Amino acid sequence: MIQANANLGSSRKELWIPLLLIACLTLAVYYVSFSNGFVWDDDSIIVKNSQTLELSHLPDVLFSPDVVKPYYRPLNRASYLFDYWAYGMNPLGFHAVNIAIHLVNALLLFLVGCRLLPDRRGALFAALLFAVHPVNAEAVNFISARNTLLSLAFSLAAFLWFLEARGRWGRPLFFSALLFFGGLLSKETGLMLLAVLPFYAQSSEPGASAVDWRTRVGWIFPYLLFLALYLGMRTYSLQGVVGVAVPAEGLFARLAQNYYILPRYLGLLLAPYGFTIFHTVPKEHLFSIPWLFVAWVALLGAVFLILRGRNAAARFGLLWFAANYVPISNVVPIPSDYMTERFLYLPAVGFFILAGAGFCWLQAHLETRRWAAIGALAMVICCAGLTAERNLDWRNDLSLFGSAVRNNSESVGARFNFGTALMEKGDLAGAQQEWQKALEIDPRHTDTLAQLGTLAATQGDLARAESYYRAALDSPSANNTPGASMAHFNLAKIYEKKGLPREALRHYRLFLENVNLSYEEYRPFAERRVAALGASVPAEAR
């Protein structure tokens, strides 16, 4: 049985040493990240997003959906407003906030570990490993992933206050529910705390088994009230919003992908190498990959031993991982990549609690305890070095997408984005080479075809440019992509040059119907051309 206050009874002054150690190591590992710039989707989500520029937009943020995708994450978006108010559009300030939140999460995990584990050194190991593990580098360095950092911070703080409440109504339980509400307003995944608390209370609180069901419901009633408030705010803010396209695969196909994704995630945690922002998930012959069968046998065996054993902290770690894995398992289709490292930030806390529990077990069973400490220290140092190296990949788009190509050369996303980064640096030959390689992987990739069209247009070959743009629009993935917007806009300009005003008018209108945020700056020009062409083209020819 886990005692809620088992490891905090000694002098609180003793906490400062491990807390300072966690803080110093985290800041040392992520020091280089302070000089990183805006990368990847930061441009559309933050830099070019008008909602991040003025505090006067705060009411809009609280009661409106995200601009890029129809999410409702107002606290995350509000944090960008305060970043801009404090630092302007200086990436250093934005990165500092992300690193600070990650540091807070590491400190909170240490405090949680002190409550769950019998040895404070196990809690310290879990927190240090979380702080410096390279699997978390994407969530920390990618400013636009702050929603994940915030959601975990609120969830861990809510869990600590829940432990403080010890099943009694009062201020601690209210604070816990309020923090749970903050997690929901940061990212939807904060909801999974509701799956953890009842199980913990039932299995771990002293005397919980003798408590009647009304009292048990009372433990979570404040959370349900805040959940209802959140759902009301979310419904109001998203009313009339059309969802983005999601993968067309059925439920079984989506769940089958976890046969690959889950072992791959665990592989990143256990053997930290091969990190990339573009992971490729095989779509065929999944069940014929030999190493996956071996991995699942080992995984199920480990789960069996944890559930059968008496280590309550290990069972809690397994529960936390499983509950927080559900939202990223594609049970509900995710309008994003199937697998990405930042998704693992919340579930991985369960893994680190398991690591802390394993350390405590070794300390209790090894004749020479120092071997457990030496092994733990070696792991922390190794992970710290790998993370410091990984942080360098996030300096700019060129280094980030270059690393993606090195670590996953068969990713069309990596090839396409690396080519775009090369083009922005003036290396047109290198860009064309990367885009051609992207088409070898996926001949109908909309954004790649559109970029090749733009490259042909800049070289004066309008016929080839038109061919690429038409191919981009004929692609099955063309709907509401940056490439589709680019293709419509540039086809309209080509048709104007060719003296085909009716076709130009049609493509300008199609561009305006679904302007991707990346091309919002071209809207005024397109509107002027629609007005001019609309006046010159006969009504029957429009």
Coordinates of C-alpha atoms in Angstrom, one line a residue:
M1 CA 0.0 0.0 0.0
I2 CA 1.3 3.5 -0.9
Q3 CA 1.2 5.9 2.0
A4 CA 0.4 9.4 0.8
N5 CA 2.8 11.1 3.1
A6 CA 5.3 8.2 3.4
N7 CA 8.4 10.1 2.4
L8 CA 8.0 13.7 3.3
G9 CA 8.0 13.3 7.1
S10 CA 11.6 14.3 7.5
S11 CA 12.9 17.9 7.5
R12 CA 11.8 19.8 4.5
K13 CA 15.2 21.4 4.4
E14 CA 16.5 18.1 3.1
L15 CA 14.4 18.6 0.0
W16 CA 16.4 21.6 -1.2
I17 CA 19.5 19.6 -2.1
P18 CA 17.7 17.2 -4.6
L19 CA 15.5 20.1 -5.9
L20 CA 18.6 22.2 -6.6
L21 CA 20.4 19.3 -8.2
I22 CA 17.4 18.7 -10.5
A23 CA 17.2 22.4 -11.4
C24 CA 21.0 22.7 -12.1
L25 CA 21.2 19.7 -14.3
T26 CA 18.0 20.6 -16.2
L27 CA 19.3 24.1 -16.9
A28 CA 22.8 22.8 -17.8
V29 CA 21.4 20.3 -20.3
Y30 CA 19.0 22.8 -22.0
Y31 CA 21.3 25.8 -21.8
V32 CA 22.0 25.6 -25.6
S33 CA 18.2 25.7 -26.3
F34 CA 18.0 29.3 -25.1
S35 CA 19.7 30.4 -28.3
N36 CA 17.5 28.3 -30.6
G37 CA 15.1 30.0 -32.9
F38 CA 11.5 29.5 -34.1
V39 CA 11.2 26.3 -36.1
W40 CA 8.7 24.2 -38.0
D41 CA 5.1 25.1 -37.2
D42 CA 6.2 27.9 -34.8
D43 CA 6.0 30.2 -37.8
S44 CA 2.3 29.7 -38.4
I45 CA 1.2 29.0 -34.8
I46 CA 3.1 31.9 -33.1
V47 CA 5.0 34.2 -35.4
K48 CA 2.3 34.8 -38.0
N49 CA -0.6 34.3 -35.7
S50 CA -2.2 37.6 -34.9
Q51 CA -3.8 36.1 -31.8
T52 CA -0.4 35.9 -30.1
L53 CA 0.5 39.6 -30.6
E54 CA -1.7 41.6 -28.3
L55 CA -3.0 41.1 -24.7
S56 CA -6.3 42.7 -26.0
H57 CA -6.9 39.4 -27.8
L58 CA -7.1 37.6 -24.4
P59 CA -11.0 37.3 -24.5
D60 CA -10.7 35.9 -28.1
V61 CA -8.3 33.3 -26.9
L62 CA -10.5 32.2 -24.0
F63 CA -13.6 31.8 -26.1
S64 CA -12.5 30.9 -29.6
P65 CA -10.8 27.9 -31.3
D66 CA -7.1 27.8 -32.3
V67 CA -6.4 29.3 -35.6
V68 CA -4.4 26.6 -37.2
K69 CA -6.5 23.6 -36.1
P70 CA -9.9 23.5 -34.3
Y71 CA -8.6 22.8 -30.9
Y72 CA -9.6 24.5 -27.7
R73 CA -6.5 25.2 -25.6
P74 CA -6.9 28.7 -24.3
L75 CA -4.3 28.6 -21.5
N76 CA -1.6 27.6 -23.9
R77 CA -2.5 30.3 -26.3
A78 CA -2.7 32.9 -23.5
S79 CA 0.8 32.0 -22.5
Y80 CA 2.0 33.1 -26.0
L81 CA 0.3 36.4 -25.5
F82 CA 2.2 37.0 -22.3
D83 CA 5.4 35.9 -23.9
Y84 CA 5.0 38.5 -26.6
W85 CA 4.0 41.2 -24.1
A86 CA 7.2 40.4 -22.0
Y87 CA 9.8 39.7 -24.7
G88 CA 8.4 40.7 -28.1
M89 CA 8.9 38.2 -30.9
N90 CA 12.2 37.1 -29.4
P91 CA 12.5 33.3 -29.4
L92 CA 14.8 33.3 -26.3
G93 CA 11.9 34.3 -24.1
F94 CA 9.6 31.7 -25.6
H95 CA 12.2 29.0 -25.1
A96 CA 12.9 30.2 -21.5
V97 CA 9.3 29.6 -20.6
N98 CA 9.2 26.1 -22.1
I99 CA 12.4 25.2 -20.3
A100 CA 11.0 26.6 -17.0
I101 CA 7.8 24.6 -17.4
H102 CA 9.8 21.4 -18.0
L103 CA 11.9 22.2 -14.9
V104 CA 8.8 22.6 -12.9
N105 CA 7.5 19.3 -14.2
A106 CA 10.8 17.6 -13.1
L107 CA 10.5 19.1 -9.6
L108 CA 6.8 18.1 -9.3
L109 CA 7.7 14.5 -10.4
F110 CA 10.3 14.4 -7.7
L111 CA 7.7 15.4 -5.1
V112 CA 5.2 12.9 -6.5
G113 CA 8.0 10.3 -6.3
C114 CA 8.7 11.1 -2.7
R115 CA 5.0 10.4 -1.9
L116 CA 4.9 7.1 -3.9
L117 CA 8.3 5.5 -3.4
P118 CA 9.9 4.2 -0.2
D119 CA 13.3 5.7 -0.9
R120 CA 13.8 9.4 -1.8
R121 CA 16.8 8.4 -3.9
G122 CA 14.4 6.6 -6.2
A123 CA 12.3 9.7 -6.6
L124 CA 15.5 11.7 -7.4
F125 CA 16.5 9.2 -10.0
A126 CA 13.0 9.3 -11.7
A127 CA 13.0 13.1 -11.7
L128 CA 16.6 13.4 -13.1
L129 CA 15.9 10.8 -15.8
F130 CA 12.8 12.6 -16.8
A131 CA 14.6 16.0 -16.8
V132 CA 17.4 14.9 -19.1
H133 CA 16.0 12.1 -21.2
P134 CA 16.3 12.9 -25.0
V135 CA 12.8 11.7 -25.7
N136 CA 11.5 14.9 -24.0
A137 CA 13.7 17.2 -26.1
E138 CA 11.1 17.7 -28.8
A139 CA 8.4 18.7 -26.3
V140 CA 10.8 21.2 -24.7
N141 CA 12.5 22.7 -27.7
F142 CA 9.3 22.9 -29.9
I143 CA 7.7 26.1 -28.6
S144 CA 4.4 25.1 -30.2
A145 CA 4.3 21.9 -28.0
R146 CA 3.9 24.0 -24.9
N147 CA 0.4 22.7 -24.4
T148 CA 1.8 19.3 -23.5
L149 CA 4.2 20.8 -21.0
L150 CA 1.4 22.8 -19.3
S151 CA -1.0 19.9 -19.3
L152 CA 1.5 17.7 -17.4
A153 CA 2.4 20.5 -15.0
F154 CA -1.3 21.0 -14.0
S155 CA -1.8 17.2 -13.8
L156 CA 1.1 16.6 -11.5
A157 CA 0.2 19.5 -9.3
A158 CA -3.4 18.3 -9.1
F159 CA -2.3 14.9 -8.1
L160 CA -0.1 16.3 -5.3
W161 CA -3.0 18.3 -3.9
F162 CA -5.2 15.2 -4.2
L163 CA -2.7 13.3 -2.1
E164 CA -2.8 16.2 0.4
A165 CA -6.6 16.0 0.6
R166 CA -6.5 12.3 1.6
G167 CA -10.1 11.7 0.5
R168 CA -11.5 14.6 2.5
W169 CA -13.5 17.6 1.3
G170 CA -11.7 20.9 1.8
R171 CA -9.3 23.3 0.3
P172 CA -6.7 20.8 -0.9
L173 CA -9.4 18.8 -2.9
F174 CA -10.7 22.1 -4.4
F175 CA -7.2 23.2 -5.4
S176 CA -6.6 19.8 -7.0
A177 CA -9.8 20.1 -9.0
L178 CA -9.0 23.6 -10.0
L179 CA -5.5 22.5 -11.2
F180 CA -7.2 19.7 -13.2
F181 CA -9.3 22.4 -14.9
G182 CA -6.1 24.2 -15.8
G183 CA -4.8 21.0 -17.4
L184 CA -7.9 20.7 -19.5
L185 CA -7.6 24.3 -20.6
S186 CA -4.0 23.6 -21.7
K187 CA -4.7 20.4 -23.6
E188 CA -7.5 17.8 -23.8
T189 CA -5.1 15.1 -22.6
G190 CA -5.4 16.5 -19.1
L191 CA -8.7 14.6 -18.9
M192 CA -6.8 11.4 -18.3
L193 CA -6.1 12.4 -14.7
L194 CA -9.7 11.4 -14.0
A195 CA -8.8 7.9 -15.0
V196 CA -5.9 7.8 -12.6
L197 CA -7.3 9.3 -9.4
P198 CA -10.2 6.9 -8.7
F199 CA -7.9 3.8 -9.2
Y200 CA -5.3 5.3 -7.0
A201 CA -7.8 6.3 -4.3
Q202 CA -9.4 2.8 -4.3
S203 CA -6.2 0.8 -4.3
S204 CA -3.8 3.0 -2.3
E205 CA -5.5 5.2 0.2
P206 CA -5.6 3.6 3.7
G207 CA -9.1 2.3 4.4
A208 CA -10.4 3.0 0.9
S209 CA -11.8 -0.4 0.4
A210 CA -14.2 0.2 3.4
V211 CA -15.5 3.5 2.1
D212 CA -19.0 3.5 0.6
W213 CA -19.6 4.5 -3.0
R214 CA -21.2 7.8 -2.1
T215 CA -17.9 8.9 -0.5
R216 CA -15.9 7.6 -3.4
V217 CA -18.1 9.7 -5.8
G218 CA -17.5 12.6 -3.5
W219 CA -13.8 12.3 -4.0
I220 CA -14.1 13.1 -7.8
F221 CA -17.3 15.3 -7.7
P222 CA -15.3 18.6 -7.8
Y223 CA -13.4 17.3 -10.8
L224 CA -16.7 16.5 -12.6
L225 CA -18.0 20.0 -11.9
F226 CA -14.9 21.5 -13.5
L227 CA -15.1 19.0 -16.3
A228 CA -18.7 20.2 -17.0
L229 CA -17.5 23.8 -17.0
Y230 CA -14.7 23.0 -19.4
L231 CA -17.0 21.1 -21.8
G232 CA -19.5 24.1 -21.7
M233 CA -16.7 26.5 -22.6
R234 CA -15.3 24.2 -25.2
T235 CA -18.7 23.7 -26.9
Y236 CA -19.4 27.4 -26.9
S237 CA -15.9 28.2 -28.4
L238 CA -16.0 25.5 -31.1
Q239 CA -19.6 26.0 -32.2
G240 CA -19.8 26.2 -36.0
V241 CA -16.2 25.1 -36.4
V242 CA -15.6 22.5 -39.1
G243 CA -13.1 19.8 -38.1
V244 CA -9.9 19.1 -40.0
A245 CA -9.5 16.0 -42.1
V246 CA -8.4 13.0 -40.1
P247 CA -7.0 9.6 -41.3
A248 CA -9.5 7.6 -43.3
E249 CA -8.5 4.2 -41.8
G250 CA -11.1 2.4 -39.8
L251 CA -10.8 1.7 -36.0
F252 CA -9.1 -1.7 -36.4
A253 CA -6.5 -0.3 -38.8
R254 CA -5.7 2.6 -36.4
L255 CA -5.5 0.3 -33.4
A256 CA -3.3 -2.2 -35.4
Q257 CA -0.7 0.6 -35.9
N258 CA -0.1 0.5 -32.1
Y259 CA 1.4 -3.0 -32.6
Y260 CA 4.3 -1.0 -34.0
I261 CA 4.0 2.3 -32.3
L262 CA 3.9 1.2 -28.7
P263 CA 7.1 -0.9 -28.8
R264 CA 8.8 1.8 -30.8
Y265 CA 7.9 4.4 -28.1
L266 CA 9.2 2.1 -25.4
G267 CA 12.3 1.5 -27.5
L268 CA 13.0 5.3 -27.5
L269 CA 12.7 5.3 -23.7
L270 CA 14.9 2.2 -23.1
A271 CA 17.5 2.7 -25.9
P272 CA 17.5 6.4 -26.6
Y273 CA 18.6 6.8 -30.2
G274 CA 17.1 7.5 -33.7
F275 CA 15.2 10.6 -32.6
T276 CA 13.4 12.5 -35.4
I277 CA 10.4 14.7 -35.8
F278 CA 9.2 12.4 -38.6
H279 CA 8.7 8.8 -37.6
T280 CA 7.5 6.5 -40.3
V281 CA 4.8 3.9 -39.3
P282 CA 4.7 0.9 -41.7
K283 CA 1.2 0.5 -43.2
E284 CA 1.7 -3.0 -44.6
H285 CA 3.0 -6.3 -43.2
L286 CA 3.0 -5.0 -39.6
F287 CA 2.5 -8.5 -38.1
S288 CA 5.3 -10.0 -40.1
I289 CA 8.0 -7.9 -38.5
P290 CA 10.0 -10.3 -36.4
W291 CA 11.3 -8.0 -33.7
L292 CA 7.8 -6.7 -32.9
F293 CA 6.7 -10.2 -31.8
V294 CA 9.6 -10.5 -29.5
A295 CA 9.0 -7.0 -28.1
W296 CA 5.4 -7.7 -27.4
V297 CA 6.2 -11.0 -25.6
A298 CA 8.7 -9.0 -23.4
L299 CA 6.2 -6.2 -22.9
L300 CA 3.3 -8.5 -21.8
G301 CA 5.7 -10.4 -19.6
A302 CA 6.8 -7.2 -17.9
V303 CA 3.1 -6.1 -17.4
F304 CA 2.3 -9.5 -15.9
L305 CA 5.1 -9.3 -13.4
I306 CA 4.2 -5.7 -12.4
L307 CA 0.5 -6.5 -11.9
R308 CA 1.3 -9.7 -10.0
G309 CA 3.9 -8.1 -7.8
R310 CA 3.4 -6.1 -4.6
N311 CA 5.1 -2.9 -5.7
A312 CA 2.3 -0.4 -5.6
A313 CA 4.4 2.4 -7.0
A314 CA 5.2 0.2 -10.1
R315 CA 1.6 -0.5 -10.6
F316 CA 0.8 3.2 -10.4
G317 CA 3.5 3.9 -13.0
L318 CA 1.9 1.3 -15.3
L319 CA -1.5 2.8 -14.7
W320 CA -0.3 6.4 -15.5
F321 CA 1.4 5.2 -18.7
A322 CA -1.6 3.2 -19.9
A323 CA -4.2 5.9 -19.1
N324 CA -2.2 8.7 -20.8
Y325 CA -1.3 6.5 -23.8
V326 CA -5.0 6.1 -24.7
P327 CA -5.3 9.7 -26.2
I328 CA -2.3 9.1 -28.5
S329 CA -3.3 5.6 -29.5
N330 CA -5.6 6.8 -32.4
V331 CA -8.6 5.2 -30.8
V332 CA -10.0 8.7 -31.7
P333 CA -8.3 9.8 -34.9
I334 CA -5.7 12.4 -34.3
P335 CA -5.4 15.3 -36.9
S336 CA -1.6 15.0 -36.8
D337 CA 1.1 12.4 -37.2
Y338 CA 0.5 8.9 -36.0
M339 CA 3.7 8.9 -33.9
T340 CA 5.7 11.8 -32.6
E341 CA 8.0 12.1 -29.6
R342 CA 6.2 15.0 -28.0
F343 CA 3.1 12.8 -27.6
L344 CA 5.1 10.6 -25.2
Y345 CA 5.7 13.4 -22.8
L346 CA 2.7 12.7 -20.5
P347 CA 2.6 8.9 -20.7
A348 CA 6.4 8.6 -20.1
V349 CA 6.0 9.9 -16.6
G350 CA 4.7 6.5 -15.8
F351 CA 7.8 4.9 -17.2
F352 CA 10.0 7.2 -15.1
I353 CA 8.0 6.3 -11.9
L354 CA 8.6 2.6 -12.9
A355 CA 12.3 3.4 -13.2
G356 CA 12.3 4.9 -9.7
A357 CA 10.5 1.9 -8.4
G358 CA 13.1 -0.4 -10.0
F359 CA 15.9 1.6 -8.5
C360 CA 14.3 1.3 -5.0
W361 CA 13.9 -2.5 -5.5
L362 CA 17.6 -2.8 -6.5
Q363 CA 18.7 -0.8 -3.5
A364 CA 16.7 -3.2 -1.3
H365 CA 17.9 -6.4 -2.9
L366 CA 21.5 -5.9 -4.0
E367 CA 24.2 -6.8 -1.5
T368 CA 26.3 -3.9 -2.8
R369 CA 23.9 -0.9 -3.1
R370 CA 26.4 1.3 -4.8
W371 CA 26.0 -0.7 -8.0
A372 CA 22.4 0.5 -8.3
A373 CA 23.6 4.1 -7.7
I374 CA 26.4 3.8 -10.2
G375 CA 24.1 2.4 -12.9
A376 CA 21.5 5.2 -12.2
L377 CA 24.2 7.8 -12.4
A378 CA 25.6 6.4 -15.7
M379 CA 22.1 6.4 -17.2
V380 CA 21.5 10.1 -16.2
I381 CA 24.9 11.2 -17.6
C382 CA 24.3 9.3 -20.8
C383 CA 20.9 10.7 -21.3
A384 CA 22.1 14.2 -20.5
G385 CA 24.8 14.1 -23.1
L386 CA 22.3 12.8 -25.8
T387 CA 19.8 15.5 -25.0
A388 CA 22.4 18.2 -25.1
E389 CA 23.4 16.9 -28.5
R390 CA 19.8 16.6 -29.6
N391 CA 19.1 20.2 -28.6
L392 CA 21.5 21.4 -31.2
D393 CA 19.2 20.0 -33.9
W394 CA 16.6 22.5 -32.9
R395 CA 18.7 25.6 -33.7
N396 CA 16.8 26.4 -36.9
D397 CA 14.8 24.7 -39.7
L398 CA 17.9 23.7 -41.6
S399 CA 19.5 21.8 -38.7
L400 CA 16.1 20.3 -37.6
F401 CA 15.0 18.9 -40.9
G402 CA 18.6 17.9 -41.8
S403 CA 18.6 15.8 -38.7
A404 CA 15.2 14.3 -39.7
V405 CA 16.7 13.2 -43.0
R406 CA 19.7 11.7 -41.4
N407 CA 17.7 9.7 -38.9
N408 CA 14.8 8.7 -41.3
S409 CA 15.8 9.1 -44.9
E410 CA 12.6 7.4 -46.1
S411 CA 10.3 10.1 -44.6
V412 CA 8.6 12.2 -47.2
G413 CA 8.0 14.9 -44.6
A414 CA 11.6 15.0 -43.7
R415 CA 12.7 15.3 -47.4
F416 CA 10.1 17.9 -48.2
N417 CA 10.8 20.1 -45.2
F418 CA 14.6 19.9 -45.6
G419 CA 14.2 20.9 -49.2
T420 CA 12.0 23.9 -48.2
A421 CA 14.7 24.9 -45.6
L422 CA 17.4 24.7 -48.3
M423 CA 15.3 26.8 -50.7
E424 CA 14.9 29.5 -48.0
K425 CA 18.7 29.6 -47.6
G426 CA 19.1 30.0 -51.4
D427 CA 20.2 26.5 -52.3
L428 CA 17.7 25.8 -55.1
A429 CA 19.6 22.9 -56.5
G430 CA 19.7 21.2 -53.1
A431 CA 16.0 21.9 -52.6
Q432 CA 15.1 20.4 -55.9
Q433 CA 17.1 17.3 -55.2
E434 CA 15.4 16.8 -51.8
W435 CA 11.9 17.3 -53.4
Q436 CA 12.7 14.8 -56.1
K437 CA 13.6 12.3 -53.4
A438 CA 10.4 13.0 -51.6
L439 CA 8.4 12.2 -54.8
E440 CA 10.3 8.9 -55.1
I441 CA 8.8 8.0 -51.7
D442 CA 5.3 9.5 -52.4
P443 CA 4.8 10.5 -56.1
R444 CA 1.5 12.4 -55.1
H445 CA 2.7 14.4 -52.2
T446 CA 0.8 17.7 -52.6
D447 CA 3.2 20.1 -50.9
T448 CA 6.2 18.7 -52.7
L449 CA 4.5 19.0 -56.1
A450 CA 3.5 22.5 -55.3
Q451 CA 7.0 23.5 -54.3
L452 CA 8.4 22.0 -57.5
G453 CA 5.9 24.1 -59.4
T454 CA 7.0 27.2 -57.6
L455 CA 10.6 26.4 -58.4
A456 CA 9.8 25.9 -62.1
A457 CA 7.9 29.2 -62.1
T458 CA 10.9 31.1 -60.7
Q459 CA 13.0 29.5 -63.4
G460 CA 10.6 30.8 -66.0
D461 CA 9.2 27.4 -67.1
L462 CA 5.4 28.2 -66.7
A463 CA 4.3 25.1 -68.6
R464 CA 6.2 22.8 -66.2
A465 CA 5.0 24.9 -63.2
E466 CA 1.4 24.5 -64.4
S467 CA 1.9 20.7 -64.7
Y468 CA 3.2 20.4 -61.1
Y469 CA 0.4 22.6 -59.7
R470 CA -2.3 20.6 -61.4
A471 CA -0.8 17.4 -60.2
A472 CA -0.7 18.8 -56.6
L473 CA -4.4 19.6 -56.8
D474 CA -5.2 16.2 -58.2
S475 CA -3.5 14.5 -55.2
P476 CA -5.8 12.7 -52.7
S477 CA -4.3 14.7 -49.9
A478 CA -4.7 18.1 -51.5
N479 CA -7.6 19.3 -49.3
N480 CA -6.7 22.3 -47.1
T481 CA -2.9 21.8 -47.3
P482 CA -0.4 24.6 -47.8
G483 CA 0.5 23.1 -51.1
A484 CA -3.1 23.3 -52.3
S485 CA -3.3 27.0 -51.4
M486 CA -0.1 27.6 -53.1
A487 CA -1.2 25.8 -56.2
H488 CA -4.5 27.7 -56.6
F489 CA -2.9 31.1 -56.0
N490 CA 0.0 30.5 -58.4
L491 CA -2.2 28.8 -61.1
A492 CA -4.3 31.9 -61.0
K493 CA -1.3 34.1 -61.7
I494 CA -0.2 31.8 -64.5
Y495 CA -3.6 31.9 -66.1
E496 CA -3.6 35.7 -65.9
K497 CA -0.3 35.8 -67.8
K498 CA -1.7 33.4 -70.4
G499 CA -4.7 35.6 -70.9
L500 CA -7.2 33.2 -69.3
P501 CA -9.1 35.5 -66.9
R502 CA -12.0 33.0 -66.3
E503 CA -9.6 30.3 -65.1
A504 CA -7.6 32.8 -63.1
L505 CA -10.8 34.0 -61.4
R506 CA -11.8 30.5 -60.5
H507 CA -8.5 29.6 -58.9
Y508 CA -8.3 32.9 -57.0
R509 CA -11.8 32.1 -55.6
L510 CA -10.7 28.6 -54.7
F511 CA -7.7 30.0 -53.0
L512 CA -9.8 32.4 -50.9
E513 CA -12.3 29.6 -49.9
N514 CA -9.6 27.7 -48.1
V515 CA -6.6 30.0 -47.4
N516 CA -4.0 28.1 -45.4
L517 CA -2.6 30.2 -42.6
S518 CA 0.8 30.1 -44.2
Y519 CA -0.6 32.1 -47.2
E520 CA -2.9 34.5 -45.3
E521 CA -0.7 37.4 -46.3
Y522 CA -1.7 36.9 -49.9
R523 CA -5.4 37.2 -49.2
P524 CA -5.6 41.0 -49.9
F525 CA -3.9 40.5 -53.3
A526 CA -6.3 37.7 -54.2
E527 CA -9.3 39.7 -53.1
R528 CA -8.2 42.6 -55.3
R529 CA -7.7 40.3 -58.3
V530 CA -11.1 38.7 -57.8
A531 CA -12.8 42.1 -57.8
A532 CA -10.9 43.2 -60.9
L533 CA -11.4 40.0 -62.8
G534 CA -15.0 39.8 -61.7
A535 CA -15.7 43.1 -63.2
S536 CA -14.0 42.2 -66.5
V537 CA -15.2 38.6 -67.0
P538 CA -18.8 38.3 -68.4
A539 CA -21.2 36.8 -65.8
E540 CA -22.1 33.9 -68.0
A541 CA -18.4 33.0 -68.4
R542 CA -17.6 33.1 -64.7

